[in-house]
Amino acid sequence: MKVIVLYGGQSQEHQVSCVSAAGVVQELAGMADLSLTLVGITLEGRWFLQDQAEQLRRAREEGTLGITPDPRALLGLRPGEGIVDAEGTLLAADCVFPVLHGACGEDGTVQGLLEMCHLPCVGSGVTGSALGMDKIRAKQIWEQRGLPVVPYITVNDRSLDGWSVDGRSVGDCTAGVARDAAERIAGTFGFPVFVKPNAAGSSVGITRVEAPEGLAAALERAFRVDGTVLIEQALAVREIETAVLGNQDPRTFPPGEVIPSHQFYDYEAKYTDPEGAALKIPADLEPALAQRIRDISREAFCAVDAAGLARVDCFLHRETGEVYLNEINTLPGFTPISMYPKMVQAGGVTYAELLRELISLALERARHRSARDYRAR
């Protein structure tokens, strides 16, 4: 079995991807029946073939992978065929494992590229990846299915463009959007709120805002990441996460709980602060409630056409006991402290077994796709 691992990528989560990939690569490299090829994608979007021995050394010693941008190792893509090296030679691959988080990796772009090259890809396809990354559209689909979501409103930077024509500064424009947003918030659910970039992961660009005065700065921060921003009501909740694994008939694992020591589960708590959060696996839940969360997570996974794997994040209201869907991560973190592999392992599936099953699920999806007759009328 020839497996290509993609890592790095063009997003704010580039470094997170390199750390996640370090764990994946170390495990796959130890499987005698797999032939591994490593491809690092720079922040500029260039694909480079990497020296496996050197990257394995970095993974073991530093806990991350690097990218050596050697022009002689520059890769290209040939639609309908696959990945080619600098001399035009096709790289043999049975499956591609994209350990890419965020934009240009987790959002359906790379998935579409790989489908055009007829390369089986671990995880969701174009639709599931795109919807999983787009928080607002995922929520809209869940609402249509009768699934519970946290009350929210949305704003976008088209308003900024309109004001900037009049010669106002970006700060003035953001202030104008903030005034409009504050009025809508006051008329719906009130403060405090969370301000989030719509299509970003790892809590990048998220701010908790306690009062209208802090809204402009939070919006400006979020707009630096994405042109559409989600504003959610801040509730008194527990953060409960569920691992989902499978294609048409996915299975779930006992939920885990994130107990952050920060104000919320932000980027630092997830990746840089060892004391940033306690992870309780499984979560302390009544069996019926745990099953309800698993059922909601499974339905959320299927509703957005996810496949392979996903981590579904829910909120459990501390006073009312209501369950709310927060978001779905179709390529969750695989770092040593990441929830997804920990929950799956707690459910009886080892890390090695998980990786093998993900590759098997990717091949299964590719077989179904190849059975379609695109010439049929």
Coordinates of N, CA, C and O in Angstrom, one line a residue, residues 58-159:
R58 N 13.0 14.6 12.9 CA 12.4 15.8 13.5 C 11.1 15.4 14.3 O 10.9 16.0 15.4
A59 N 10.3 14.5 13.8 CA 9.1 14.1 14.5 C 9.4 13.6 15.9 O 8.8 13.9 16.9
R60 N 10.5 12.7 15.9 CA 10.8 12.1 17.2 C 11.5 13.0 18.2 O 11.2 13.0 19.4
E61 N 12.3 13.9 17.7 CA 13.1 14.8 18.5 C 12.4 16.1 18.9 O 12.5 16.6 19.9
E62 N 11.6 16.6 17.9 CA 11.0 17.9 18.1 C 9.4 17.9 18.2 O 8.8 18.9 18.5
G63 N 8.9 16.7 17.9 CA 7.4 16.6 17.9 C 6.7 17.3 16.8 O 5.5 17.5 16.9
T64 N 7.4 17.6 15.7 CA 6.8 18.3 14.6 C 7.5 17.9 13.3 O 8.6 17.3 13.4
L65 N 7.0 18.2 12.2 CA 7.6 18.0 10.9 C 8.0 19.4 10.3 O 7.4 20.4 10.7
G66 N 9.0 19.4 9.5 CA 9.4 20.7 8.8 C 9.2 20.5 7.3 O 8.8 19.4 6.8
I67 N 9.4 21.5 6.6 CA 9.3 21.5 5.1 C 10.6 22.1 4.5 O 11.0 23.2 4.8
T68 N 11.3 21.2 3.8 CA 12.5 21.7 3.0 C 12.1 22.1 1.6 O 11.8 21.2 0.8
P69 N 12.2 23.3 1.3 CA 11.7 23.8 -0.1 C 12.8 23.6 -1.1 O 13.2 24.6 -1.7
D70 N 13.2 22.4 -1.4 CA 14.2 22.2 -2.4 C 13.6 22.2 -3.8 O 12.7 21.4 -4.1
P71 N 14.0 23.1 -4.7 CA 13.4 23.2 -6.0 C 13.5 21.9 -6.8 O 12.6 21.7 -7.6
R72 N 14.5 21.1 -6.5 CA 14.6 19.8 -7.2 C 13.5 18.8 -6.8 O 13.2 17.8 -7.4
A73 N 12.9 19.1 -5.6 CA 11.8 18.3 -5.1 C 10.4 18.9 -5.3 O 9.5 18.4 -4.6
L74 N 10.3 19.9 -6.1 CA 9.0 20.6 -6.3 C 8.1 19.6 -7.1 O 8.5 19.0 -8.0
L75 N 6.8 19.6 -6.6 CA 5.9 18.7 -7.2 C 4.8 19.4 -7.9 O 4.5 20.6 -7.7
G76 N 4.1 18.7 -8.8 CA 3.0 19.3 -9.5 C 1.8 18.3 -9.5 O 1.9 17.2 -9.1
L77 N 0.7 18.7 -10.1 CA -0.5 17.8 -10.2 C -0.9 17.7 -11.6 O -0.9 18.7 -12.3
R78 N -1.3 16.5 -12.0 CA -1.7 16.3 -13.4 C -3.1 15.7 -13.3 O -3.3 14.6 -12.9
P79 N -4.2 16.6 -13.6 CA -5.6 16.1 -13.5 C -5.8 14.8 -14.2 O -5.4 14.7 -15.4
G80 N -6.5 13.9 -13.6 CA -6.8 12.6 -14.2 C -5.7 11.6 -14.0 O -5.9 10.4 -14.3
E81 N -4.5 12.0 -13.5 CA -3.4 11.1 -13.3 C -2.9 11.1 -11.8 O -3.0 10.1 -11.2
G82 N -2.5 12.2 -11.3 CA -2.0 12.2 -10.0 C -0.9 13.3 -9.8 O -0.8 14.3 -10.4
I83 N 0.0 13.0 -8.8 CA 1.1 13.9 -8.4 C 2.3 13.6 -9.2 O 2.7 12.4 -9.3
V84 N 3.0 14.6 -9.7 CA 4.2 14.3 -10.5 C 5.4 15.1 -9.9 O 5.2 16.2 -9.3
D85 N 6.6 14.5 -10.0 CA 7.8 15.2 -9.5 C 8.3 16.3 -10.5 O 7.7 16.5 -11.6
A86 N 9.4 16.9 -10.2 CA 10.0 18.0 -11.1 C 10.3 17.5 -12.5 O 10.4 18.3 -13.4
E87 N 10.5 16.2 -12.6 CA 10.9 15.7 -14.0 C 9.6 15.1 -14.7 O 9.8 14.5 -15.8
G88 N 8.5 15.3 -14.1 CA 7.2 14.8 -14.7 C 6.9 13.3 -14.4 O 6.0 12.8 -15.0
T89 N 7.7 12.7 -13.5 CA 7.4 11.3 -13.2 C 6.2 11.2 -12.2 O 6.2 11.9 -11.2
L90 N 5.3 10.3 -12.5 CA 4.1 10.2 -11.6 C 4.5 9.5 -10.3 O 5.2 8.5 -10.3
L91 N 4.0 10.0 -9.2 CA 4.3 9.4 -7.9 C 3.2 8.4 -7.7 O 2.0 8.7 -7.6
A92 N 3.5 7.1 -7.5 CA 2.6 6.1 -7.3 C 1.9 6.3 -5.9 O 2.6 6.5 -4.9
A93 N 0.6 6.1 -5.9 CA -0.2 6.3 -4.6 C -1.5 5.5 -4.7 O -2.2 5.6 -5.6
D94 N -1.7 4.8 -3.6 CA -3.0 4.1 -3.5 C -4.0 5.0 -2.7 O -5.2 4.8 -2.8
C95 N -3.4 5.9 -1.9 CA -4.2 6.7 -1.0 C -3.4 7.9 -0.6 O -2.2 7.9 -0.4
V96 N -4.1 9.1 -0.4 CA -3.5 10.3 0.1 C -4.1 10.6 1.5 O -5.4 10.6 1.6
F97 N -3.3 10.9 2.5 CA -3.7 11.2 3.8 C -3.4 12.7 4.0 O -2.3 13.1 4.4
P98 N -4.4 13.6 3.8 CA -4.2 15.0 4.0 C -4.3 15.4 5.5 O -5.4 15.5 6.0
V99 N -3.1 15.6 6.2 CA -3.1 16.0 7.6 C -3.0 17.6 7.5 O -2.0 18.2 7.9
L100 N -4.1 18.2 7.0 CA -4.1 19.6 6.8 C -5.3 20.2 7.5 O -6.5 19.7 7.4
H101 N -5.1 21.2 8.3 CA -6.1 21.9 9.1 C -6.4 23.3 8.5 O -5.5 24.0 8.1
G102 N -7.7 23.7 8.5 CA -8.0 25.0 8.1 C -8.2 25.2 6.6 O -8.4 24.2 5.9
A103 N -8.1 26.4 6.2 CA -8.3 26.8 4.7 C -7.3 26.1 3.8 O -6.2 25.8 4.3
C104 N -7.7 25.8 2.6 CA -6.8 25.2 1.6 C -6.3 23.8 2.1 O -5.2 23.4 1.8
G105 N -7.2 23.1 2.8 CA -6.8 21.8 3.3 C -7.9 21.0 3.9 O -8.1 19.8 3.6
E106 N -8.7 21.7 4.7 CA -9.8 21.0 5.4 C -11.1 21.5 4.8 O -12.2 21.0 5.3
D107 N -11.1 22.4 3.9 CA -12.3 23.1 3.4 C -12.8 22.6 2.0 O -13.7 23.2 1.5
G108 N -12.3 21.4 1.5 CA -12.8 20.9 0.3 C -11.9 21.2 -0.9 O -12.1 20.6 -2.0
T109 N -11.0 22.2 -0.8 CA -10.2 22.6 -1.9 C -9.2 21.5 -2.3 O -9.2 21.1 -3.5
V110 N -8.4 21.0 -1.4 CA -7.5 19.9 -1.6 C -8.3 18.6 -2.0 O -7.9 17.8 -2.9
Q111 N -9.4 18.4 -1.3 CA -10.2 17.2 -1.6 C -10.7 17.2 -3.1 O -10.6 16.1 -3.7
G112 N -11.1 18.3 -3.6 CA -11.5 18.4 -5.0 C -10.4 18.2 -5.9 O -10.5 17.5 -7.0
L113 N -9.2 18.7 -5.6 CA -8.0 18.6 -6.4 C -7.6 17.1 -6.5 O -7.3 16.6 -7.6
L114 N -7.7 16.4 -5.3 CA -7.3 15.0 -5.3 C -8.4 14.1 -6.1 O -8.0 13.2 -6.8
E115 N -9.6 14.5 -6.0 CA -10.6 13.8 -6.8 C -10.4 14.0 -8.3 O -10.6 13.0 -9.1
M116 N -10.0 15.2 -8.7 CA -9.7 15.4 -10.1 C -8.5 14.5 -10.6 O -8.5 14.2 -11.8
C117 N -7.6 14.2 -9.7 CA -6.5 13.4 -10.0 C -6.7 11.9 -9.7 O -5.8 11.1 -9.7
H118 N -8.0 11.6 -9.4 CA -8.4 10.1 -9.1 C -7.5 9.5 -8.0 O -7.1 8.4 -8.1
L119 N -7.3 10.3 -7.0 CA -6.5 9.8 -5.8 C -7.4 9.7 -4.6 O -8.0 10.7 -4.2
P120 N -7.6 8.4 -4.1 CA -8.4 8.3 -2.9 C -7.9 9.1 -1.7 O -6.6 9.3 -1.6
C121 N -8.8 9.7 -1.0 CA -8.4 10.7 0.0 C -9.0 10.4 1.4 O -10.2 10.2 1.5
V122 N -8.2 10.4 2.4 CA -8.7 10.1 3.8 C -9.6 11.3 4.2 O -9.3 12.4 4.0
G123 N -10.8 10.9 4.8 CA -11.7 11.9 5.3 C -12.8 12.3 4.4 O -13.1 11.6 3.4
S124 N -13.5 13.4 4.6 CA -14.6 13.8 3.9 C -14.2 14.3 2.5 O -13.1 14.6 2.2
G125 N -15.2 14.2 1.6 CA -15.0 14.7 0.2 C -15.2 16.2 0.2 O -15.2 16.9 1.2
V126 N -15.5 16.7 -1.1 CA -15.6 18.2 -1.3 C -16.8 18.7 -0.4 O -16.6 19.7 0.3
T127 N -18.0 18.1 -0.5 CA -19.2 18.7 0.1 C -19.0 18.7 1.6 O -19.2 19.7 2.3
G128 N -18.7 17.5 2.2 CA -18.6 17.4 3.7 C -17.5 18.3 4.2 O -17.7 18.9 5.3
S129 N -16.4 18.4 3.5 CA -15.3 19.3 4.0 C -15.7 20.7 3.9 O -15.4 21.5 4.9
A130 N -16.3 21.1 2.8 CA -16.7 22.5 2.7 C -17.7 23.0 3.7 O -17.6 24.0 4.4
L131 N -18.7 22.1 3.9 CA -19.7 22.4 4.9 C -19.2 22.4 6.3 O -19.6 23.2 7.2
G132 N -18.3 21.4 6.6 CA -17.7 21.3 7.9 C -16.9 22.6 8.3 O -16.9 23.0 9.4
M133 N -16.3 23.2 7.3 CA -15.5 24.4 7.5 C -16.3 25.6 7.6 O -15.9 26.6 8.3
D134 N -17.5 25.6 7.0 CA -18.3 26.8 6.9 C -19.3 26.7 8.1 O -20.4 26.1 8.0
K135 N -19.0 27.3 9.2 CA -19.8 27.2 10.4 C -21.3 27.6 10.2 O -22.2 27.0 10.7
I136 N -21.5 28.7 9.5 CA -22.8 29.2 9.3 C -23.7 28.3 8.5 O -24.8 28.0 8.9
R137 N -23.1 27.8 7.3 CA -23.9 26.9 6.5 C -24.2 25.6 7.2 O -25.3 25.0 7.0
A138 N -23.2 25.1 8.0 CA -23.5 23.9 8.7 C -24.6 24.1 9.7 O -25.5 23.2 9.8
K139 N -24.6 25.2 10.4 CA -25.7 25.5 11.3 C -27.0 25.6 10.6 O -28.1 25.1 11.2
Q140 N -27.1 26.2 9.5 CA -28.3 26.3 8.7 C -28.9 24.9 8.3 O -30.1 24.7 8.4
I141 N -28.0 24.0 7.9 CA -28.4 22.7 7.6 C -28.9 21.9 8.8 O -29.9 21.3 8.8
W142 N -28.2 22.1 9.9 CA -28.6 21.4 11.2 C -30.0 22.0 11.6 O -30.8 21.2 12.1
E143 N -30.2 23.3 11.5 CA -31.5 23.8 11.9 C -32.6 23.3 11.0 O -33.7 23.0 11.5
Q144 N -32.3 23.1 9.7 CA -33.3 22.5 8.8 C -33.7 21.1 9.2 O -34.8 20.6 9.0
R145 N -32.7 20.4 9.8 CA -32.9 19.0 10.3 C -33.5 18.9 11.7 O -33.7 17.8 12.2
G146 N -33.8 20.1 12.3 CA -34.3 20.1 13.6 C -33.3 19.9 14.7 O -33.7 19.6 15.8
L147 N -32.0 20.0 14.4 CA -31.0 19.8 15.4 C -30.7 21.2 16.1 O -30.8 22.2 15.5
P148 N -30.4 21.1 17.4 CA -30.3 22.3 18.2 C -28.9 23.0 18.0 O -27.9 22.4 18.1
V149 N -28.9 24.3 17.8 CA -27.7 25.1 17.7 C -27.8 26.3 18.6 O -28.9 26.8 19.0
V150 N -26.7 26.9 19.0 CA -26.6 28.1 19.8 C -27.2 29.3 19.0 O -26.8 29.4 17.9
P151 N -28.0 30.1 19.6 CA -28.5 31.3 18.9 C -27.3 32.2 18.4 O -26.3 32.4 19.1
Y152 N -27.5 32.7 17.1 CA -26.4 33.4 16.5 C -26.9 34.4 15.5 O -28.1 34.4 15.1
I153 N -26.0 35.3 15.1 CA -26.2 36.2 14.0 C -25.0 36.3 13.2 O -23.9 35.8 13.6
T154 N -25.0 36.8 11.9 CA -23.8 36.8 11.1 C -23.6 38.3 10.6 O -24.6 39.0 10.4
V155 N -22.4 38.6 10.3 CA -22.1 39.9 9.7 C -21.0 39.6 8.7 O -20.2 38.6 8.8
N156 N -20.8 40.4 7.6 CA -19.8 40.2 6.6 C -19.1 41.5 6.3 O -19.6 42.6 6.6
D157 N -17.9 41.4 5.6 CA -17.1 42.6 5.3 C -17.6 43.4 4.0 O -17.0 44.3 3.6
R158 N -18.8 42.9 3.5 CA -19.3 43.8 2.4 C -19.7 45.1 2.9 O -19.7 46.1 2.2
S159 N -20.1 45.1 4.2 CA -20.4 46.4 4.8 C -19.2 47.3 4.9 O -19.2 48.5 4.7

